[in-house]
Coordinates of C-alpha atoms and ligand atoms in Angstrom, one line a residue:
Chain Z
X1 CA 0.0 0.1 0.1
X2 CA 1.2 3.4 -0.9
X3 CA 2.0 6.0 1.7
X4 CA -0.4 8.3 0.0
X5 CA -3.4 5.8 0.1
X6 CA -2.3 5.1 4.0
X7 CA -2.7 8.8 4.7
X8 CA -5.9 9.2 3.1
X9 CA -7.3 6.7 5.4
X10 CA -5.7 7.1 8.6
X11 CA -9.0 7.9 10.9
X12 CA -10.5 4.8 9.2
X13 CA -7.4 2.4 9.9
X14 CA -7.5 3.7 13.5
X15 CA -10.8 3.1 13.8
X16 CA -10.5 -0.5 12.8
X17 CA -7.7 -1.1 15.2
X18 CA -9.5 0.8 18.1
X19 CA -12.2 -1.6 17.5
X20 CA -9.9 -4.7 17.2
X21 CA -8.5 -3.6 20.7
X22 CA -12.0 -3.0 22.2
X23 CA -13.0 -6.5 21.2
X24 CA -9.7 -7.9 22.6
X25 CA -10.3 -6.3 26.1
X26 CA -14.1 -7.5 26.3
X27 CA -13.1 -10.8 25.5
X28 CA -10.3 -10.5 28.4
X29 CA -12.7 -9.2 31.0
X30 CA -15.5 -12.2 30.1
X31 CA -12.5 -14.5 30.5
X32 CA -11.7 -13.4 33.9
X33 CA -15.0 -13.2 35.2
X34 CA -15.7 -16.7 34.1
X35 CA -12.5 -17.6 36.1
X36 CA -13.7 -16.2 39.3
X37 CA -17.0 -17.6 39.0
X38 CA -15.5 -21.1 38.3
X39 CA -13.1 -20.9 40.7
X40 CA -15.7 -19.8 43.4
X41 CA -17.6 -22.7 42.7
X42 CA -14.5 -24.9 43.1
X43 CA -14.1 -23.5 47.0
X44 CA -18.2 -24.0 47.3
X45 CA -17.9 -27.5 46.2
X46 CA -15.3 -28.4 48.6
X47 CA -12.9 -29.8 45.9
X48 CA -10.1 -28.0 47.4
X49 CA -10.7 -29.1 51.0
X50 CA -7.8 -31.7 51.6
X51 CA -9.2 -32.9 55.0
X52 CA -12.3 -34.3 53.0
X53 CA -10.0 -36.7 51.1
X54 CA -8.1 -38.2 54.3
X55 CA -10.1 -41.3 54.6
X56 CA -11.2 -41.5 51.0
X57 CA -8.4 -43.7 49.6
X58 CA -8.3 -46.4 52.2
X59 CA -12.1 -46.7 51.9
X60 CA -11.9 -46.9 48.2
X61 CA -9.2 -49.4 48.4
X62 CA -11.0 -51.2 51.0
X63 CA -14.2 -51.5 48.7
X64 CA -11.9 -52.6 45.7
X65 CA -10.7 -55.3 47.6
X66 CA -13.8 -56.5 48.7
X67 CA -15.0 -56.8 45.1
X68 CA -12.0 -58.5 43.9
X69 CA -12.2 -61.0 42.1
X70 CA -15.3 -60.2 40.3
X71 CA -18.0 -62.7 40.8
X72 CA -19.8 -64.1 37.4
X73 CA -21.4 -66.9 39.1
X74 CA -25.1 -65.7 38.4
X75 CA -24.4 -65.1 34.9
X76 CA -27.3 -66.9 33.6
X77 CA -29.5 -64.8 35.5
X78 CA -28.2 -61.8 33.4
X79 CA -29.4 -62.7 30.0
X80 CA -32.8 -61.2 30.3
X81 CA -31.7 -57.8 32.1
X82 CA -28.8 -57.7 29.5
X83 CA -31.5 -57.8 26.5
X84 CA -33.7 -55.4 28.4
X85 CA -31.0 -52.7 28.9
X86 CA -30.1 -53.5 25.2
X87 CA -33.7 -52.8 23.8
X88 CA -34.3 -49.7 25.8
X89 CA -31.1 -48.0 24.7
X90 CA -31.6 -49.0 21.0
X91 CA -35.1 -48.3 20.7
X92 CA -35.0 -45.3 22.9
X93 CA -32.5 -43.8 20.7
X94 CA -33.8 -44.9 17.3
X95 CA -37.3 -43.1 18.6
X96 CA -35.5 -40.0 19.8
X97 CA -33.6 -39.9 16.6
X98 CA -36.9 -40.2 14.6
X99 CA -38.7 -37.6 16.9
X100 CA -35.6 -35.2 16.7
X101 CA -35.4 -34.8 12.8
X102 CA -38.7 -32.7 12.2
X103 CA -38.5 -31.0 15.6
X104 CA -35.0 -29.9 15.0
X105 CA -35.5 -28.9 11.5
X106 CA -38.4 -26.7 12.8
X107 CA -36.3 -25.2 15.7
X108 CA -33.4 -24.2 13.0
X109 CA -32.6 -20.6 12.1
X110 CA -33.7 -19.8 8.8
X111 CA -36.1 -22.9 8.4
X112 CA -39.6 -22.2 10.0
X113 CA -41.1 -18.8 11.2
X114 CA -40.3 -17.6 14.4
X115 CA -43.5 -18.1 15.7
X116 CA -43.2 -21.9 15.3
X117 CA -39.5 -22.0 16.1
X118 CA -39.7 -20.6 19.8
X119 CA -42.4 -22.9 21.1
X120 CA -40.4 -26.0 19.2
X121 CA -37.2 -24.7 21.0
X122 CA -39.1 -24.4 24.4
X123 CA -40.4 -27.9 23.9
X124 CA -36.8 -29.2 23.1
X125 CA -35.5 -27.3 26.4
X126 CA -38.0 -28.9 28.4
X127 CA -37.5 -32.4 27.3
X128 CA -34.1 -32.4 28.1
X129 CA -34.1 -30.7 31.2
X130 CA -36.2 -32.8 32.9
X131 CA -33.7 -35.8 34.2
X132 CA -34.1 -39.0 32.6
X133 CA -34.7 -40.5 35.9
X134 CA -37.9 -38.3 36.5
X135 CA -39.0 -39.3 32.9
X136 CA -38.9 -43.0 34.0
X137 CA -40.7 -42.5 37.4
X138 CA -43.4 -41.0 35.3
X139 CA -43.5 -43.7 32.5
X140 CA -43.5 -46.4 34.9
X141 CA -46.3 -45.0 37.0
X142 CA -48.2 -44.5 33.4
X143 CA -47.4 -47.8 31.7
X144 CA -46.2 -50.0 34.1
X145 CA -43.0 -52.0 34.5
X146 CA -40.4 -53.5 32.1
X147 CA -38.5 -52.1 29.0
X148 CA -41.0 -49.7 27.8
X149 CA -41.1 -46.8 30.5
X150 CA -37.4 -47.1 29.8
X151 CA -37.7 -46.8 26.3
X152 CA -40.0 -43.9 26.6
X153 CA -37.9 -42.1 29.1
X154 CA -35.0 -42.3 27.0
X155 CA -36.6 -41.5 23.9
X156 CA -38.0 -38.0 25.8
X157 CA -34.4 -36.9 26.7
X158 CA -33.0 -38.1 23.6
X159 CA -35.5 -36.0 21.6
X160 CA -34.7 -33.0 23.3
X161 CA -30.9 -33.5 23.0
X162 CA -31.0 -34.6 19.4
X163 CA -33.4 -32.1 18.2
X164 CA -30.9 -29.2 19.3
X165 CA -28.0 -30.9 17.9
X166 CA -30.2 -31.4 14.7
X167 CA -31.2 -27.6 14.4
X168 CA -27.6 -26.6 14.8
X169 CA -26.3 -28.8 12.2
X170 CA -28.8 -27.7 9.9
X171 CA -28.2 -23.9 10.7
X172 CA -24.6 -24.9 9.6
X173 CA -25.6 -26.2 6.1
X174 CA -23.8 -24.6 3.0
X175 CA -26.6 -23.0 1.0
X176 CA -24.7 -22.6 -2.2
X177 CA -25.1 -26.2 -3.4
X178 CA -28.6 -25.9 -2.7
X179 CA -28.7 -22.6 -4.9
X180 CA -27.0 -24.4 -7.5
X181 CA -29.5 -27.2 -7.7
X182 CA -32.4 -24.7 -7.7
X183 CA -30.5 -22.8 -10.7
X184 CA -30.9 -26.1 -12.6
X185 CA -34.5 -26.2 -11.9
X186 CA -34.3 -28.9 -8.9
X187 CA -37.4 -28.6 -6.5
X188 CA -37.1 -27.8 -3.1
X189 CA -37.6 -31.3 -1.9
X190 CA -34.6 -32.3 -4.3
X191 CA -32.6 -29.6 -2.5
X192 CA -33.3 -31.5 0.8
X193 CA -32.2 -34.9 -0.8
X194 CA -29.1 -33.9 -2.5
X195 CA -27.9 -31.0 -0.7
X196 CA -29.2 -30.7 2.7
X197 CA -29.0 -34.6 3.6
X198 CA -25.3 -35.6 2.3
X199 CA -24.1 -32.4 4.4
X200 CA -25.9 -33.3 7.7
X201 CA -26.0 -36.8 7.4
X202 CA -22.4 -37.9 8.9
X203 CA -22.6 -35.3 11.8
X204 CA -26.5 -36.4 12.4
X205 CA -24.9 -39.9 12.6
X206 CA -22.1 -39.0 14.9
X207 CA -24.5 -37.5 17.5
X208 CA -26.8 -40.4 17.3
X209 CA -24.2 -43.0 17.9
X210 CA -22.7 -40.8 20.6
X211 CA -26.3 -40.7 22.1
X212 CA -26.6 -44.5 21.6
X213 CA -23.5 -45.0 23.9
X214 CA -25.1 -42.6 26.6
X215 CA -28.4 -44.4 26.5
X216 CA -26.9 -47.9 27.2
X217 CA -25.3 -46.1 30.5
X218 CA -28.7 -44.4 31.3
X219 CA -30.8 -47.5 30.5
X220 CA -28.7 -49.1 33.4
X221 CA -29.5 -46.7 35.7
X222 CA -33.0 -46.5 34.8
X223 CA -33.3 -50.3 36.0
X224 CA -33.0 -48.8 39.6
X225 CA -36.6 -47.2 39.3
X226 CA -38.3 -50.2 38.1
X227 CA -37.7 -50.2 34.1
X228 CA -35.9 -53.3 34.5
X229 CA -32.3 -54.1 32.8
X230 CA -28.7 -54.4 34.5
X231 CA -29.2 -51.2 36.7
X232 CA -32.0 -53.5 39.0
X233 CA -29.3 -56.4 39.2
X234 CA -26.7 -53.7 39.8
X235 CA -28.3 -51.9 42.8
X236 CA -29.8 -55.2 44.3
X237 CA -25.9 -56.6 44.4
X238 CA -24.9 -53.3 46.3
X239 CA -27.6 -53.4 48.5
X240 CA -27.0 -57.0 49.6
X241 CA -23.2 -56.1 49.7
X242 CA -22.3 -58.5 47.1
X243 CA -19.5 -56.2 45.9
X244 CA -17.8 -58.9 43.8
X245 CA -21.1 -59.6 41.8
X246 CA -21.3 -55.6 41.4
X247 CA -18.0 -55.3 40.2
X248 CA -18.8 -58.2 37.5
X249 CA -22.0 -56.3 36.4
X250 CA -20.1 -53.2 35.8
X251 CA -17.7 -55.2 33.9
X252 CA -20.5 -56.5 31.9
X253 CA -21.8 -52.6 31.2
X254 CA -18.1 -51.8 30.3
X255 CA -18.3 -54.5 27.5
X256 CA -21.3 -53.7 26.2
X257 CA -20.6 -49.9 25.8
X258 CA -17.5 -50.7 23.9
X259 CA -19.5 -53.2 21.8
X260 CA -22.0 -50.5 20.8
X261 CA -19.0 -48.2 20.0
X262 CA -17.3 -50.6 18.0
X263 CA -20.9 -51.6 16.1
X264 CA -21.4 -47.6 15.8
X265 CA -18.1 -47.1 14.2
X266 CA -18.6 -50.1 11.6
X267 CA -22.0 -48.8 11.1
X268 CA -21.0 -45.2 10.3
X269 CA -18.2 -46.2 8.0
X270 CA -20.7 -48.5 6.0
X271 CA -23.5 -45.8 5.8
X272 CA -20.9 -43.0 4.9
X273 CA -18.9 -45.3 2.6
X274 CA -21.7 -46.5 0.1
X275 CA -23.8 -43.1 0.6
X276 CA -24.7 -41.9 -2.8
X277 CA -22.0 -43.1 -4.9
Chain B
X1 CA -32.2 -15.2 -28.0
X2 CA -32.1 -13.9 -24.3
X3 CA -33.5 -10.4 -24.2
X4 CA -32.4 -8.5 -21.3
X5 CA -34.8 -5.3 -20.8
X6 CA -34.2 -2.3 -18.8
X7 CA -32.9 -4.9 -16.0
X8 CA -31.8 -3.0 -12.3
X9 CA -30.8 -5.4 -9.6
X10 CA -30.6 -4.5 -5.9
X11 CA -28.1 -6.1 -3.6
X12 CA -28.4 -5.7 -0.2
X13 CA -29.5 -2.0 0.7
X14 CA -28.1 -0.6 -2.8
X15 CA -28.6 -1.1 -6.5
X16 CA -25.7 -2.9 -8.3
X17 CA -27.2 -3.1 -11.6
X18 CA -28.8 0.0 -13.3
X19 CA -31.1 -0.1 -16.3
X20 CA -29.3 -2.6 -18.1
X21 CA -30.4 -3.8 -21.6
X22 CA -28.6 -6.4 -24.0
X23 CA -29.5 -8.8 -26.6
X24 CA -27.7 -12.2 -26.2
X25 CA -27.9 -14.6 -29.5
X26 CA -28.6 -18.1 -29.3
X27 CA -25.7 -20.4 -30.3
X28 CA -22.8 -18.4 -29.6
X29 CA -20.3 -17.6 -26.6
X30 CA -20.8 -14.3 -25.1
X31 CA -18.1 -12.7 -22.9
X32 CA -19.0 -10.5 -19.9
X33 CA -16.1 -8.3 -18.8
X34 CA -15.4 -5.8 -16.1
X35 CA -14.0 -4.6 -13.0
X36 CA -14.2 -6.6 -9.6
X37 CA -17.3 -5.7 -7.9
X38 CA -18.9 -4.3 -10.8
X39 CA -22.0 -6.9 -10.8
X40 CA -21.1 -9.6 -13.2
X41 CA -21.8 -12.5 -11.0
X42 CA -25.1 -10.4 -10.2
X43 CA -25.8 -10.5 -13.6
X44 CA -25.4 -14.2 -13.9
X45 CA -27.7 -14.9 -10.7
X46 CA -30.2 -12.6 -12.4
X47 CA -30.3 -14.7 -15.8
X48 CA -31.0 -17.8 -13.8
X49 CA -33.4 -16.4 -11.4
X50 CA -31.4 -16.8 -8.4
X51 CA -31.9 -13.1 -7.8
X52 CA -34.9 -11.2 -9.1
X53 CA -34.6 -7.9 -11.1
X54 CA -36.3 -4.7 -8.9
X55 CA -37.6 -3.5 -12.5
X56 CA -37.2 -4.7 -16.2
X57 CA -37.7 -8.1 -17.5
X58 CA -35.6 -11.1 -18.9
X59 CA -37.3 -12.7 -22.0
X60 CA -35.8 -16.0 -23.5
X61 CA -36.8 -16.6 -26.9
X62 CA -39.9 -14.3 -26.5
X63 CA -41.1 -15.7 -23.0
X64 CA -40.8 -13.8 -19.9
X65 CA -38.3 -15.7 -17.7
X66 CA -40.1 -15.0 -14.4
X67 CA -43.9 -15.3 -15.9
X68 CA -44.5 -18.3 -13.9
X69 CA -42.8 -20.9 -11.7
X70 CA -43.4 -23.5 -14.4
X71 CA -41.5 -21.4 -17.1
X72 CA -38.9 -20.4 -14.7
X73 CA -38.3 -24.4 -13.8
X74 CA -38.5 -25.0 -17.6
X75 CA -35.6 -22.6 -18.4
X76 CA -33.5 -23.7 -15.5
X77 CA -33.8 -27.3 -16.6
X78 CA -32.2 -26.3 -19.7
X79 CA -29.6 -24.3 -18.1
X80 CA -26.2 -25.2 -16.3
X81 CA -24.3 -22.8 -14.2
X82 CA -20.6 -22.7 -13.0
X83 CA -20.3 -20.7 -10.0
X84 CA -17.5 -18.5 -8.8
X85 CA -17.1 -20.1 -5.6
X86 CA -17.6 -23.7 -7.1
X87 CA -20.8 -24.5 -4.8
X88 CA -19.7 -28.0 -4.3
X89 CA -20.4 -30.5 -1.6
X90 CA -16.9 -30.7 0.0
X91 CA -17.3 -34.2 1.5
X92 CA -18.7 -35.9 -1.4
X93 CA -16.5 -37.7 -4.1
X94 CA -15.9 -35.3 -7.0
X95 CA -17.8 -37.8 -9.0
X96 CA -20.8 -37.2 -6.9
X97 CA -20.7 -33.7 -7.0
X98 CA -20.6 -34.1 -11.0
X99 CA -23.7 -36.5 -10.4
X100 CA -25.7 -33.5 -9.0
X101 CA -25.7 -31.8 -12.3
X102 CA -28.2 -34.5 -13.2
X103 CA -30.2 -34.3 -10.2
X104 CA -33.2 -32.7 -11.8
X105 CA -33.4 -35.8 -14.1
X106 CA -34.2 -38.3 -11.3
X107 CA -37.2 -38.6 -8.6
X108 CA -35.7 -37.0 -5.5
X109 CA -37.1 -39.6 -3.2
X110 CA -36.1 -42.8 -5.2
X111 CA -33.8 -44.6 -3.1
X112 CA -32.1 -46.1 -6.0
X113 CA -28.3 -45.2 -6.4
X114 CA -27.3 -43.1 -9.8
X115 CA -28.2 -45.2 -12.9
X116 CA -25.3 -46.5 -14.8
X117 CA -25.8 -44.1 -18.1
X118 CA -25.8 -41.2 -15.5
X119 CA -22.7 -42.4 -13.9
X120 CA -21.2 -42.7 -17.4
X121 CA -22.0 -39.2 -18.5
X122 CA -20.4 -38.0 -15.3
X123 CA -17.2 -39.8 -15.8
X124 CA -17.2 -38.6 -19.2
X125 CA -17.7 -34.9 -18.1
X126 CA -14.7 -35.6 -15.5
X127 CA -12.6 -36.9 -18.5
X128 CA -13.4 -33.7 -20.3
X129 CA -12.0 -31.3 -17.7
X130 CA -9.1 -33.7 -17.0
X131 CA -10.0 -35.1 -13.6
X132 CA -11.1 -38.8 -14.1
X133 CA -8.4 -39.9 -12.2
X134 CA -9.6 -38.0 -9.2
X135 CA -13.2 -39.3 -9.5
X136 CA -13.2 -40.9 -5.9
X137 CA -11.2 -38.3 -4.3
X138 CA -12.9 -36.2 -1.6
X139 CA -13.7 -32.8 -3.2
X140 CA -12.2 -31.4 0.0
X141 CA -8.9 -32.8 -1.0
X142 CA -8.7 -31.5 -4.2
X143 CA -6.9 -28.3 -5.2
X144 CA -8.6 -24.9 -6.0
X145 CA -8.3 -25.4 -9.6
X146 CA -9.2 -29.0 -9.5
X147 CA -12.7 -27.9 -7.4
X148 CA -13.2 -25.6 -10.3
X149 CA -13.0 -27.7 -12.9
X150 CA -15.3 -30.3 -11.0
X151 CA -17.8 -27.3 -11.0
X152 CA -17.3 -27.1 -14.7
X153 CA -17.9 -30.7 -15.1
X154 CA -21.1 -30.6 -13.2
X155 CA -22.2 -28.0 -15.8
X156 CA -21.2 -29.8 -18.7
X157 CA -22.9 -33.0 -17.6
X158 CA -25.8 -31.4 -18.2
X159 CA -25.4 -30.9 -21.9
X160 CA -27.4 -27.3 -21.3
X161 CA -29.0 -25.3 -23.8
X162 CA -27.8 -22.3 -21.7
X163 CA -24.4 -22.6 -19.8
X164 CA -23.7 -19.6 -17.7
X165 CA -20.0 -19.6 -16.4
X166 CA -18.9 -17.4 -13.9
X167 CA -15.0 -17.0 -14.2
X168 CA -15.1 -20.7 -14.8
X169 CA -11.1 -20.6 -15.8
X170 CA -10.0 -18.3 -13.3
X171 CA -7.3 -20.8 -11.9
X172 CA -7.3 -23.4 -14.6
X173 CA -3.9 -23.7 -16.7
X174 CA -3.5 -22.2 -20.1
X175 CA -3.3 -25.3 -21.9
X176 CA -6.5 -26.7 -20.3
X177 CA -8.2 -23.4 -20.8
X178 CA -7.7 -24.0 -24.7
X179 CA -9.0 -27.2 -24.4
X180 CA -12.2 -26.5 -22.6
X181 CA -12.6 -23.4 -24.9
X182 CA -12.4 -26.1 -27.6
X183 CA -15.0 -28.2 -25.8
X184 CA -17.4 -25.2 -25.7
X185 CA -17.0 -24.3 -29.0
X186 CA -17.8 -28.0 -30.1
X187 CA -20.9 -27.8 -27.9
X188 CA -21.8 -24.6 -29.3
X189 CA -21.6 -25.9 -33.0
X190 CA -23.2 -29.2 -32.3
X191 CA -26.1 -28.0 -30.2
X192 CA -26.4 -24.7 -31.0
X193 CA -26.2 -23.9 -27.1
X194 CA -25.9 -20.5 -25.8
X195 CA -22.8 -19.7 -23.4
X196 CA -22.3 -16.7 -21.2
X197 CA -18.8 -16.5 -19.6
X198 CA -17.7 -14.0 -17.0
X199 CA -13.9 -13.7 -17.7
X200 CA -10.9 -12.0 -16.5
X201 CA -8.2 -13.0 -18.8
X202 CA -9.3 -10.6 -21.5
X203 CA -7.0 -12.3 -24.1
X204 CA -9.1 -15.7 -23.8
X205 CA -12.4 -13.7 -23.5
X206 CA -11.5 -11.9 -26.8
X207 CA -10.3 -15.0 -28.9
X208 CA -13.2 -17.3 -27.6
X209 CA -16.3 -15.0 -27.7
X210 CA -18.4 -14.3 -30.6
X211 CA -19.6 -11.4 -28.5
X212 CA -18.5 -9.2 -25.6
X213 CA -20.5 -7.1 -23.2
X214 CA -18.2 -4.9 -20.8
X215 CA -19.7 -3.3 -17.6
X216 CA -18.8 -0.6 -15.9
X217 CA -20.3 1.2 -13.0
X218 CA -23.2 -1.2 -12.9
X219 CA -24.2 -0.2 -16.6
X220 CA -23.2 -1.4 -19.9
X221 CA -19.9 0.1 -21.4
X222 CA -19.7 -1.6 -24.4
X223 CA -21.6 -4.3 -26.4
X224 CA -20.3 -5.9 -29.7
X225 CA -17.9 -8.0 -31.3
X226 CA -14.3 -8.8 -30.0
X227 CA -12.9 -7.0 -32.9
X228 CA -14.5 -3.9 -32.4
X229 CA -13.6 -4.1 -28.7
X230 CA -10.0 -4.8 -29.5
X231 CA -9.9 -1.7 -32.0
X232 CA -11.7 1.2 -30.1
X233 CA -12.8 0.2 -26.7
X234 CA -10.1 -1.2 -24.5
X235 CA -8.4 2.4 -24.6
X236 CA -11.7 4.4 -24.5
X237 CA -14.2 2.5 -22.6
X238 CA -11.5 1.4 -19.9
X239 CA -8.9 4.4 -20.0
X240 CA -10.0 5.0 -16.5
X241 CA -9.4 1.3 -15.2
X242 CA -5.9 -0.2 -15.2
X243 CA -5.7 -3.4 -17.4
X244 CA -4.8 -5.6 -14.5
X245 CA -7.8 -4.6 -12.7
X246 CA -10.4 -6.1 -15.1
X247 CA -11.4 -9.5 -13.5
Ligands
ADP301 N1 -24.8 -11.0 -1.0 C1 -24.6 -9.9 -1.0 N2 -25.3 -8.9 -0.3 C2 -25.0 -7.5 -0.7 N3 -24.0 -7.4 -1.5 C3 -23.6 -7.9 -2.3 C4 -23.9 -9.2 -2.1 N4 -22.8 -10.0 -3.1 C5 -22.3 -9.0 -3.7 N5 -22.5 -8.0 -3.4 C6 -22.3 -6.6 -3.8 O1 -22.7 -6.2 -5.2 C7 -21.5 -5.8 -5.8 C8 -21.5 -6.6 -7.1 O2 -20.9 -7.8 -6.7 P1 -20.8 -9.2 -7.9 O3 -21.6 -9.3 -8.8 O4 -20.2 -10.2 -7.0 O5 -19.6 -8.5 -8.6 P2 -18.6 -9.3 -9.8 O6 -19.0 -10.6 -9.9 O7 -18.5 -8.3 -10.6 O8 -16.9 -8.9 -9.0 C9 -20.5 -5.6 -5.1 O9 -20.3 -4.1 -4.7 C10 -20.7 -6.6 -4.0 O10 -20.1 -5.9 -2.6
MG302 MG1 -17.9 -12.0 -9.5

């Protein structure tokens, strides 16, 4: 840039630089305030109170000692609970994802009008701020024991979560390929199918698979309130001070989560690898 | 023939094109030149109905382009556009992006994969831009020039009646520009297609085009043959614009 040009724009240049500085300061301030708030929470939560930790390690070690070696002797009676947990998590995830797609679309900026967007966003917020356990208690009361209340509880919470993700993913869709399709006479449905869908599919799949794994763990917890599954076994074992059996059950859940993860990765590679080509 | 009749186009708050009129003959190549930011991309977007004129009209063979949704759809089905920013889907293989050029020729809800004839056409289009060996590469892994050629292939695969190209050769090698220029010439000779190219390499524009339209300050500064442009107007029309600034 020539000196003459720079001289002409002194004031403008200064304004741009000043604005940059103002923004940097504002960011720093936000950072400092956040650090203070989080620090206070550390103190309030007792995380830094060393005395509380004095007995912790020995107790944990004792408990660990009591639960070794894991006791798998009752494995025959775990089949049905295992199946229940798997059913709850899988069906709950799929149901949640199916509901999340249309709701997420309605909640996305730039898709529907604000008069629809706002209530749908509120619905999604409500669905996910009510804890899964509360949904579980509600549905056990409503439809009775077994996997069904677990499925419905997981589906509710998953819809809230996946719907929000889905809306955000849709907001990040690049509109240019869609415009290119419209400019060659492709209908709105065609734009959804050929531009939006391939753009959102990988991320939707990612969050859904992550949610599936989450739901396996959540389904275990739901056993506690009568939705069946491995959770009930686990809590019973604890109540009976059968720590060795409890550890065995925890290992089973761990194995299940690992298998789900591997299956999810395979599924993802399959679906994305063959998509559209 | 495309008839641009007193067309003005708004972009955001301000008017970019002011009261433009021009005729673009069928079966030929028209080059649109002018400095950066003058409204060349805006003009192309108006020609395929992505932007609407604030006043004036565009008629194609006597029919108003925006007369009805059906006429617009009809024109668009015969049109192909190469976008300046490519407008490709990054995560798809190059081949799939080319296939999108045929998306209006299949049912949007059909779960079937692209048919073999369609895939053959897409592969041939990729071959024409010298990218057949990159057919299965993710578009995000291609270079800028390669991505641009994928965009060109997506337009060529349509075998369009009207091809709109927004600086389609901006980052393509000279040898390939000559080859693609011949491809377009062949297309015009074979099927009588109409080609409108926004270009920034003046030499290419003048050697390839049958007609040149130069924009300056949102108006038409020149409208004629390349020879007329070469003889009289490069200096007179553009004397205020340094030659390097033409883009
Ligand atoms: N989406 C937009 N919103 C508002 N103004 C725009 C937009 N796109 C382009 N413009 C403005 O319109 C003018 C013409 O742009 P464009 O048609 O892209 O020019 P060219 O293709 O000739 O370089 C420019 O001043 C540009 O800043
Ligand atoms: Mg442009």
